[in-house]
CSV table of C-alpha atoms and ligand atoms in Angstrom, one decimal:
chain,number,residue,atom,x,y,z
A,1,UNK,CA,-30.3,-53.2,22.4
A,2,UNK,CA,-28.0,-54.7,19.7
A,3,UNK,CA,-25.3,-52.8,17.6
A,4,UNK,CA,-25.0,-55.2,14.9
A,5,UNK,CA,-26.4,-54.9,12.0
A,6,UNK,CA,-26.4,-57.9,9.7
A,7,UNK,CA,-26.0,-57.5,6.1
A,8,UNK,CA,-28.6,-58.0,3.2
A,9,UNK,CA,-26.0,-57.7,0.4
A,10,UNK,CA,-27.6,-56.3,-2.6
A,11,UNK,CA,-28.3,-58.5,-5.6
A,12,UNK,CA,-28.1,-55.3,-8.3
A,13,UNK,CA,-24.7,-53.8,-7.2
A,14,UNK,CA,-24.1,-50.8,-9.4
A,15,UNK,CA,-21.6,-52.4,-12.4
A,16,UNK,CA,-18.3,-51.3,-11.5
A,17,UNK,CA,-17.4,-49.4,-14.6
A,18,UNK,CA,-20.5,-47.0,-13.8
A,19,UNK,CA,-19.6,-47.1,-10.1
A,20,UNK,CA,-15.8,-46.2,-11.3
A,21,UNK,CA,-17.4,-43.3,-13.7
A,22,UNK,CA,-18.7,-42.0,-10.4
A,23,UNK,CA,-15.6,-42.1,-8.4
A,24,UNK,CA,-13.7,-39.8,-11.3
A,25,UNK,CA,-16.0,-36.8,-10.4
A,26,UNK,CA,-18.4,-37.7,-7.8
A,27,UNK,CA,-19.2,-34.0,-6.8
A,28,UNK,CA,-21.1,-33.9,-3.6
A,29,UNK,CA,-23.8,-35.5,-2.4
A,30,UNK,CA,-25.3,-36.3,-5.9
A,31,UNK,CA,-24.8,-40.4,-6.1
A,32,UNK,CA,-25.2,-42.6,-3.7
A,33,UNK,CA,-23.6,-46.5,-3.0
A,34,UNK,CA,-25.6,-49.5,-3.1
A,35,UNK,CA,-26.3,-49.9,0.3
A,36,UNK,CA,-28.0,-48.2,3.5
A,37,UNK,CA,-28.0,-48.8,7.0
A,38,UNK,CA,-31.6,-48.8,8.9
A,39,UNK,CA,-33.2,-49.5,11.9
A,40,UNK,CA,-36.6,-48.4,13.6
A,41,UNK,CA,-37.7,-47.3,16.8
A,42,UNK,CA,-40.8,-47.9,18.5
A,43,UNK,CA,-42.1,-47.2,22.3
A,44,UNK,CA,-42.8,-50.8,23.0
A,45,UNK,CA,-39.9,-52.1,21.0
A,46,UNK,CA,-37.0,-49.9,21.3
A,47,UNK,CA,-34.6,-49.9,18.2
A,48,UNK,CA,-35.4,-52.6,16.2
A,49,UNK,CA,-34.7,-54.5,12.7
A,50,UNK,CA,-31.3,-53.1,12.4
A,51,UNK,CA,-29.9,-54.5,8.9
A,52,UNK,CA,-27.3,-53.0,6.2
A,53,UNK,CA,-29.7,-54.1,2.8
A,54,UNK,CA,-29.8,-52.6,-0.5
A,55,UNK,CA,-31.0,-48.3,-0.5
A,56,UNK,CA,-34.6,-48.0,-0.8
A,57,UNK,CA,-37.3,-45.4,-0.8
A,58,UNK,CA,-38.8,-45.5,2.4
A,59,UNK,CA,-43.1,-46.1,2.3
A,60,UNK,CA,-44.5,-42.7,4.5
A,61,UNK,CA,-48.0,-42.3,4.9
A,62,UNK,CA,-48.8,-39.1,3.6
A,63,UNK,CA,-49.9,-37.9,7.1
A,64,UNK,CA,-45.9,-38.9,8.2
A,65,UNK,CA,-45.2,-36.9,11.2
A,66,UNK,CA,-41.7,-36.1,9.8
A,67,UNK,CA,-43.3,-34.1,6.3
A,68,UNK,CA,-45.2,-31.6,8.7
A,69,UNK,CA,-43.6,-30.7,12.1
A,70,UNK,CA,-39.8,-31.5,10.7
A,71,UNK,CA,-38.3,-34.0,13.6
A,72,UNK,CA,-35.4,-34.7,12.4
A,73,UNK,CA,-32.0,-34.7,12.9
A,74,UNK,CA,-28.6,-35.9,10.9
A,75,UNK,CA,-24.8,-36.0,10.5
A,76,UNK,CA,-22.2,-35.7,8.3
A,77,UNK,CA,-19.1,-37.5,8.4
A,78,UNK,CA,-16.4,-39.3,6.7
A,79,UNK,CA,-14.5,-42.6,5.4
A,80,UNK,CA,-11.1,-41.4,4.4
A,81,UNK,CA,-8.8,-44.5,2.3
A,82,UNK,CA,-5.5,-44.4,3.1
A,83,UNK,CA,-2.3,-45.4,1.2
A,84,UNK,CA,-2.5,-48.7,1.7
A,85,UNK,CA,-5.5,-49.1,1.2
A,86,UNK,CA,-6.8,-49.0,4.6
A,87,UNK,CA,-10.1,-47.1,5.1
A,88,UNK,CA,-10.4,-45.1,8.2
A,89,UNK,CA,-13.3,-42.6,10.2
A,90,UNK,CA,-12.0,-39.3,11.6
A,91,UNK,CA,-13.3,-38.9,15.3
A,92,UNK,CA,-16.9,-40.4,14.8
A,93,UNK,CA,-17.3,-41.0,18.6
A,94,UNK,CA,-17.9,-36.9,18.7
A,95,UNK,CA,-20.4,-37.5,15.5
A,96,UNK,CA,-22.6,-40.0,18.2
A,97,UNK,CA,-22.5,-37.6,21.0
A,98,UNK,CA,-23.8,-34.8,19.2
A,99,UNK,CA,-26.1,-36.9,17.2
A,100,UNK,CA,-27.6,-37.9,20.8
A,101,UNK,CA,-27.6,-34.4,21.8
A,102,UNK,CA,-29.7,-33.4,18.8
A,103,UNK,CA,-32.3,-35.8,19.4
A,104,UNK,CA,-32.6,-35.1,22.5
A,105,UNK,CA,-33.6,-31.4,21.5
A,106,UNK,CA,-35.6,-33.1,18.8
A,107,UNK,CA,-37.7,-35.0,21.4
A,108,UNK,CA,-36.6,-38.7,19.2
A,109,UNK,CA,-34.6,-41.8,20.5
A,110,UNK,CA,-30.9,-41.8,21.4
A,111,UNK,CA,-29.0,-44.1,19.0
A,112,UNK,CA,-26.3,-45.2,21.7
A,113,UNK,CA,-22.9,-44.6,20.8
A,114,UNK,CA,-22.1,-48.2,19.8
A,115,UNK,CA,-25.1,-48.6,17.6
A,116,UNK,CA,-24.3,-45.6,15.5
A,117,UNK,CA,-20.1,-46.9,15.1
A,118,UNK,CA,-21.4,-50.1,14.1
A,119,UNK,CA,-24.0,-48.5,11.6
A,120,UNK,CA,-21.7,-46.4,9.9
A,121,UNK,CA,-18.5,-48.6,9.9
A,122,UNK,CA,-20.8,-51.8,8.6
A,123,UNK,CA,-22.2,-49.6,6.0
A,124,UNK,CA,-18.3,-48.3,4.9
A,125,UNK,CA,-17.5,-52.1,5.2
A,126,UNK,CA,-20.3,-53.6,3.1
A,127,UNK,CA,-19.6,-50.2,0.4
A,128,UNK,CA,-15.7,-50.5,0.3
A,129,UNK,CA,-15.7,-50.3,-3.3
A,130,UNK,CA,-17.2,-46.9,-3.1
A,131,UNK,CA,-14.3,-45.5,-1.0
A,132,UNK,CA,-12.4,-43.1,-3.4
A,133,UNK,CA,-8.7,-43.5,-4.0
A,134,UNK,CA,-6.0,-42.3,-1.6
A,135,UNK,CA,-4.5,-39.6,-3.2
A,136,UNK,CA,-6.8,-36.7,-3.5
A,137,UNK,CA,-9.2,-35.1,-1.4
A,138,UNK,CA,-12.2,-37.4,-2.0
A,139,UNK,CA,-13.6,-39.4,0.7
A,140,UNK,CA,-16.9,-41.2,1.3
A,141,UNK,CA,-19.4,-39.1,2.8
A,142,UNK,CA,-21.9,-41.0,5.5
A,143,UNK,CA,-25.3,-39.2,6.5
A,144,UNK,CA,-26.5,-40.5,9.4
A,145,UNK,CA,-30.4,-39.3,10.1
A,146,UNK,CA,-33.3,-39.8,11.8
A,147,UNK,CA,-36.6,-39.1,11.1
A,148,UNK,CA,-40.6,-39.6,12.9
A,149,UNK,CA,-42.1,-41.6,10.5
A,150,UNK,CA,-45.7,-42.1,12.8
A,151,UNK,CA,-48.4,-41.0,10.7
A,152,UNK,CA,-50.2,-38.6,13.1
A,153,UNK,CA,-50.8,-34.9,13.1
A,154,UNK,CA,-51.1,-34.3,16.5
A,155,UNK,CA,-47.8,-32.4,17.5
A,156,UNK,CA,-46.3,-34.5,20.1
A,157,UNK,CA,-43.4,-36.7,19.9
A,158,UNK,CA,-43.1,-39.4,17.2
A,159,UNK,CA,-44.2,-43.3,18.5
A,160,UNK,CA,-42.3,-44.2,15.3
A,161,UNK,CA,-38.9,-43.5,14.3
A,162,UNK,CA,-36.2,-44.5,11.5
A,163,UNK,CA,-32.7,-44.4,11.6
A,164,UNK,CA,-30.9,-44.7,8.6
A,165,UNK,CA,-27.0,-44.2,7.2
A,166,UNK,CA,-26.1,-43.5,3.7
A,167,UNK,CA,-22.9,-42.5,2.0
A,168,UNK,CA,-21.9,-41.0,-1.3
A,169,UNK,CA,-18.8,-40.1,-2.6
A,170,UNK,CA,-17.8,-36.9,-2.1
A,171,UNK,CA,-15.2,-34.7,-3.8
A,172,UNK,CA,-14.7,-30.9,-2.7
A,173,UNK,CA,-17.5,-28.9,-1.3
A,174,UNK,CA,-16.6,-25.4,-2.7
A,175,UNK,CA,-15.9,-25.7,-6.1
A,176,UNK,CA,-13.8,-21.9,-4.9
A,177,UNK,CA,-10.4,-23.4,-4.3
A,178,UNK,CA,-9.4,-19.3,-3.9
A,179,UNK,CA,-12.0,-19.1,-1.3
A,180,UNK,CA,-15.5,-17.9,-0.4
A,181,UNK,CA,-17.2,-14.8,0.6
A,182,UNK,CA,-19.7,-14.2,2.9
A,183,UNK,CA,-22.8,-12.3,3.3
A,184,UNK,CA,-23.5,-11.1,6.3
A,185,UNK,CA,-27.6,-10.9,6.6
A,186,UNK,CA,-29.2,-8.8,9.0
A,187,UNK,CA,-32.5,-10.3,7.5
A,188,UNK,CA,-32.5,-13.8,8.8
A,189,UNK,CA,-31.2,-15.2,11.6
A,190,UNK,CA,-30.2,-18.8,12.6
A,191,UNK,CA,-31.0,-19.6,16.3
A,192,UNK,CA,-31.8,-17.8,19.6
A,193,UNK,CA,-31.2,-18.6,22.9
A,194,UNK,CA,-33.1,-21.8,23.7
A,195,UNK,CA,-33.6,-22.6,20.3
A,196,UNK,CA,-32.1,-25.6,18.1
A,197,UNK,CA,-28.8,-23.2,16.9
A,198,UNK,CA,-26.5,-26.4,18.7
A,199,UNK,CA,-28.8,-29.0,17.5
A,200,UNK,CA,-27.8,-31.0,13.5
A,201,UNK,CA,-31.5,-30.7,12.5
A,202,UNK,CA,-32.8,-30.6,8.8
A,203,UNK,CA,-35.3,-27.2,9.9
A,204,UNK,CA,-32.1,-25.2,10.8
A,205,UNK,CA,-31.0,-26.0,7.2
A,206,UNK,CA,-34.5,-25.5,5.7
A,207,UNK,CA,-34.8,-21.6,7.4
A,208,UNK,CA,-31.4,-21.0,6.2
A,209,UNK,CA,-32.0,-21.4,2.2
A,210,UNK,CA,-33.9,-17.6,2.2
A,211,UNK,CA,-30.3,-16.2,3.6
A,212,UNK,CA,-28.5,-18.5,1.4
A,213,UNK,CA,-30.4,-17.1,-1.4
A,214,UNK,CA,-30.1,-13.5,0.2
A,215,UNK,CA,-26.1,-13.9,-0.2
A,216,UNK,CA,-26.4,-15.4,-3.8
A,217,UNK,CA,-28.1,-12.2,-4.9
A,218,UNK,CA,-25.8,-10.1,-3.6
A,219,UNK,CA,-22.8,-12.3,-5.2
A,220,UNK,CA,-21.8,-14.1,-2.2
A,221,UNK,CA,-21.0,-18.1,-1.9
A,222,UNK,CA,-22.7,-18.1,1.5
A,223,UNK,CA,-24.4,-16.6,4.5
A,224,UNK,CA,-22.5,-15.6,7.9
A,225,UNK,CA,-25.3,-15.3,10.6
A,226,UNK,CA,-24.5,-13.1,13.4
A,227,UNK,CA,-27.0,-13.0,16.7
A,228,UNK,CA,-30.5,-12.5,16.3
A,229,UNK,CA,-31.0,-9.5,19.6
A,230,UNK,CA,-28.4,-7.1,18.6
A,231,UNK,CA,-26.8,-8.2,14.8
A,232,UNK,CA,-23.3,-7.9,15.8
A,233,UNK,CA,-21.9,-10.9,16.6
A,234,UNK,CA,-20.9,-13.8,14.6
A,235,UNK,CA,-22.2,-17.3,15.0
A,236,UNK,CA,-21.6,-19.6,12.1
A,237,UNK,CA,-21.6,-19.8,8.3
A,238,UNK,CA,-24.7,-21.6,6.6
A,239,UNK,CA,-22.8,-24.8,6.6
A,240,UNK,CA,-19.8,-24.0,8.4
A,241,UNK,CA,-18.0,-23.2,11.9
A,242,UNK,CA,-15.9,-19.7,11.0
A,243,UNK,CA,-12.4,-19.0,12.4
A,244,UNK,CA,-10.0,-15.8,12.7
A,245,UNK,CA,-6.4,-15.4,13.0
A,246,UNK,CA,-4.7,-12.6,13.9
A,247,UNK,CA,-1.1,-10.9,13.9
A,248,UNK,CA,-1.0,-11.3,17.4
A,249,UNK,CA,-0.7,-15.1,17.1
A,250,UNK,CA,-4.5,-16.1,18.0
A,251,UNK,CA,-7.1,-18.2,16.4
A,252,UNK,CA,-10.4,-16.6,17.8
A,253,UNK,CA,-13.8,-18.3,17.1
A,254,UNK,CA,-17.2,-17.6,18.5
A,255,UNK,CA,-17.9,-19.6,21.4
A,256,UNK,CA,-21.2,-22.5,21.7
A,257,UNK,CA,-24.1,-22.3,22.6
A,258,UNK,CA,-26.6,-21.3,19.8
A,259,UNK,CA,-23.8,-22.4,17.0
A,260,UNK,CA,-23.3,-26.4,15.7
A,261,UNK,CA,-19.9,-27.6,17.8
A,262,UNK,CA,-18.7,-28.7,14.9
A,263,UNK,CA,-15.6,-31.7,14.8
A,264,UNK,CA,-13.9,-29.5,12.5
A,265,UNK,CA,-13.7,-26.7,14.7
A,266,UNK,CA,-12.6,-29.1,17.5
A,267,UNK,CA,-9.6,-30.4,15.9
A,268,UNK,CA,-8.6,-26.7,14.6
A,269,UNK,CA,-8.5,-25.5,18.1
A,270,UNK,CA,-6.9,-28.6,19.2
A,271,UNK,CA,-4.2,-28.0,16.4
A,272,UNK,CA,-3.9,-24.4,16.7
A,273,UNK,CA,-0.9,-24.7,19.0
A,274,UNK,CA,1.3,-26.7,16.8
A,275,UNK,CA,0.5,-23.7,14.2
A,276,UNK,CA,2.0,-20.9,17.2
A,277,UNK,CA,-1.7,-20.1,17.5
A,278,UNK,CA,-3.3,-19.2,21.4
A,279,UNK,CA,-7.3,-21.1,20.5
A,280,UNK,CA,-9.6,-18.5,21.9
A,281,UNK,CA,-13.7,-18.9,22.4
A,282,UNK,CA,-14.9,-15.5,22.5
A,283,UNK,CA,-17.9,-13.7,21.0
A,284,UNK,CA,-16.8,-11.9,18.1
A,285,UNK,CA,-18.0,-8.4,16.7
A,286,UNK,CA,-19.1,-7.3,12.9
A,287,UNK,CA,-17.4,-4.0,14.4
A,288,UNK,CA,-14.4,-5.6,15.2
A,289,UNK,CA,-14.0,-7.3,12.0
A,290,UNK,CA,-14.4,-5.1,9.8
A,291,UNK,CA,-12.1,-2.7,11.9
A,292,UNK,CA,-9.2,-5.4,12.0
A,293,UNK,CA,-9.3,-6.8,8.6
A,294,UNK,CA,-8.9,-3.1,7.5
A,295,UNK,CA,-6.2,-2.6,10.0
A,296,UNK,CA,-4.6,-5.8,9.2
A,297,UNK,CA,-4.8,-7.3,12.8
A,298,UNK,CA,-6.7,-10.1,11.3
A,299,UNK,CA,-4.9,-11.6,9.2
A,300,UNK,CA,-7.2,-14.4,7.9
A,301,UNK,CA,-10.8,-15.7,8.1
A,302,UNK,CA,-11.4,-19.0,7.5
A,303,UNK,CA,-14.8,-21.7,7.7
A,304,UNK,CA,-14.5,-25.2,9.4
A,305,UNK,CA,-16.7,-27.7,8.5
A,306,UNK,CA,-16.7,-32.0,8.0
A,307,UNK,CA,-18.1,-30.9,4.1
A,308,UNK,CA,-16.0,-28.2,3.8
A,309,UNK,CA,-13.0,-29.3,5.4
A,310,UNK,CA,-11.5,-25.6,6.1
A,311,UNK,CA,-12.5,-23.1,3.5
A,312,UNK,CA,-10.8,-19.7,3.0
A,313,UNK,CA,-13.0,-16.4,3.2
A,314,UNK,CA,-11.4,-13.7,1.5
A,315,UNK,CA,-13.9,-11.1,1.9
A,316,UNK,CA,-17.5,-10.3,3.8
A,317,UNK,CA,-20.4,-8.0,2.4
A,318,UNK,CA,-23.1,-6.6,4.4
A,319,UNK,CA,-25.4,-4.0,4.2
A,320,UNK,CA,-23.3,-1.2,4.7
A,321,UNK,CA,-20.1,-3.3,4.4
A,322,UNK,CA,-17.6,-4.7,2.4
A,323,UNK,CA,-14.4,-6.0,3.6
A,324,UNK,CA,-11.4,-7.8,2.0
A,325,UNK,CA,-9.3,-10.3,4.5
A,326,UNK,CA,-5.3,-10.4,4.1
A,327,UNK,CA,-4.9,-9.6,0.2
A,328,UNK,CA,-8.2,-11.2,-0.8
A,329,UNK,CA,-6.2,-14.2,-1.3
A,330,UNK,CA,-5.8,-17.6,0.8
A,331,UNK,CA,-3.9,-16.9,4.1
A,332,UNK,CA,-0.7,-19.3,5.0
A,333,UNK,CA,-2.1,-20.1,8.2
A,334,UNK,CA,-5.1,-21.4,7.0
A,335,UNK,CA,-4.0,-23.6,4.4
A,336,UNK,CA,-1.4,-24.6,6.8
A,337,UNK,CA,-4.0,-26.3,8.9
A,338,UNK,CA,-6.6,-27.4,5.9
A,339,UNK,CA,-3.2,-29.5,5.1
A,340,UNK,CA,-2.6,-30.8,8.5
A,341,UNK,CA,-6.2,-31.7,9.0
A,342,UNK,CA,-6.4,-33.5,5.6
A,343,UNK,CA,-2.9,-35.2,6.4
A,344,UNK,CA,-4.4,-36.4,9.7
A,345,UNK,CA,-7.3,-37.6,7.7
A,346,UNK,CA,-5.2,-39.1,4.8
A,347,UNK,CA,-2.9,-40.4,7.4
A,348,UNK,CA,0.0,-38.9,5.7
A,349,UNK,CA,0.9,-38.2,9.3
A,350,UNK,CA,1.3,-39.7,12.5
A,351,UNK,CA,-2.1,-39.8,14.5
A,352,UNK,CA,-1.0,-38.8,17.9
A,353,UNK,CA,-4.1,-38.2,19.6
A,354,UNK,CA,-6.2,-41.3,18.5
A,355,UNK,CA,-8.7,-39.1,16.4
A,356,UNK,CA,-8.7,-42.1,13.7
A,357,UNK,CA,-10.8,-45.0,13.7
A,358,UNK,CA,-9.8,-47.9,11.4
A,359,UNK,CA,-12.5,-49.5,9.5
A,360,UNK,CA,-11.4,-51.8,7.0
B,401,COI,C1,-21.3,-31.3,7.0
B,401,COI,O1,-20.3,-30.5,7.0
B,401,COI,O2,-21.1,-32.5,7.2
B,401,COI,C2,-22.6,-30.8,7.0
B,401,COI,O3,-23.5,-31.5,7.5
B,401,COI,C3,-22.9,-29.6,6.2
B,401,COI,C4,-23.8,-29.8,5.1
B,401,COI,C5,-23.3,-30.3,3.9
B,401,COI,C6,-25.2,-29.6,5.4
């Protein structure tokens, strides 16, 4: 198996003064750089024809496994430009394991750890120009996927497989600098036991639009998900790992198993004691939140995620609920560590456990 993946530069680059229009406000996930990284996977072949060349619209037989029985999986992660002018991942060797982990559950290929670094630092490489500024929060996005492109509709797994890597700009997520509030839907629910809850695959994402929606129309920025059996406890946020402090100095999540182990939510914990935080895994109850927000025993909620970064929620609405966390406003704590993790990122500060990975 090789992890190189030669480039095919381009011959229509985007004109810089377009590209630089983009950069001013790229929004999220809305314009895309000139190049994609690809390779395919076949029984007899293995991975194969691993290049860097220009994006282009893949060719799928109508009858593509991939548009009917949804094997697919992805990640998310980021190039971060430093101040001078250094480009950098955050922690992408914990993007390949759990990018192997999902396609395990998916039934497709591994891509081995080496071949997805060199996919996704060859593609920041041959897109440079692309890589916002240091200076603000923008970063360049990379979305790693893979997808059974066999055309058959017999429900096995895929004989033919694409990997691919794309970036875009990215500027924040949430528009909400004041933070988000959740809906908590006893409706819909995101994973069971045995299901794909831990696996990055597009069908998680696909069920949770209806409860995405759900929260809209009750004038909430997203969904919290809370276990399917008994509709108590918390799991995760449509997009996002979701995080409690409390006054007695902890920083209580809810722990894996049918929720995405998200990096985000790695570092935070990791952080948490430089913050006088005690990281705890524990299942956590709609009961007990709503009784210690209103107490004031927890002080603060907050969402982890690559997209997100850390997002305050200042309040949670269910059906027979509505809580405010802290004073409705962002908590001290939590944009405490949304600064550390972004200074980490930025590399405003010193990178003492080896979580960044220079590029160019
Ligand atoms: C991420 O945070 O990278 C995600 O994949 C979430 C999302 C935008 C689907």
């Amino acid at each position: 198996m090789t992890a190189v993946f030669p480039l095919h530069r381009t011959t229509r680059p985007t004109p810089a003064p377009d590209r630089d229009a983009i950069l001013a406000d790229p929004g999220f996930g809305t314009h895309f750089t000139d190049h994609m990284a690809s390779a395919t996977w076949t029984p007899d072949a293995g991975w194969h024809g691993h290049r860097i060349g220009p994006v282009t619209p893949y060719t799928l037989h109508p009858g593509a496994a991939v548009l009917h029985y949804a094997q697919e999986v992805f990640e998310g992660l980021k190039a971060y430009r430093h101040a001078d002018g250094s480009v950098w991942l955050f922690r992408p060797e914990i993007n390949a394991a759990r990018f192997a982990r999902s396609a395990r559950r998916l039934s497709l290929p591994e891509v081995s750890e080496a071949e997805f670094l060199a996919s996704v630092e060859e593609l920041v490489r041959a897109d440079e120009a692309w890589v916002p500024a240091f200076g603000g929060e923008q970063s360049l996005y990379l979305r790693p996927f893979m997808f059974a492109s066999e055309t058959f509709l017999g429900v096995r797994p895929a004989h033919r497989v694409e990997y691919s890597v794309i970036a875009c700009p990215a500027g924040m997520y949430f528009s909400s600098g004041s933070g988000v509030t959740l809906w908590i839907s006893t409706t819909f629910t995101r994973a069971a036991a045995g299901g794909t809850g831990e696996a990055k695959c597009g069908g998680n994402y696909a069920a949770s639009l209806a409860a995405q929606t759900e929260a809209h129309e009750h004038g909430c920025d997203q969904v919290l998900y809370v276990d399917g059996v008994e509709h108590e406890w918390l799991e995760e946020s449509g997009t996002m790992n979701v995080c409690l402090v409390t006054s007695d100095g902890e920083l209580v999540t809810p722990p894996l198993g049918t929720i995405l182990e998200g990096v985000t939510r790695d570092s935070v914990l990791a952080l948490a004691g430089e913050h006088g935080l005690t990281a705890v895994q524990r299942p956590v109850s709609v009961t007990e939140l709503r009784e210690r927000c209103a107490d004031g025993s927890v002080t603060e909620v907050f969402a982890a995620g690559t997209a997100a970064v850390i997002t305050p929620i200042v309040g949670f609405k269910g059906a027979d609920l509505d809580v405010r966390v802290g004073g409705g406003a962002p908590g001290k704590t939590t944009l405490a560590l949304r600064e550390h993790i972004l200074d980490l990122q930025y590399g405003r500060v010193a990178d003492t456990r080896g979580w960044l990975r220079r590029v160019v």
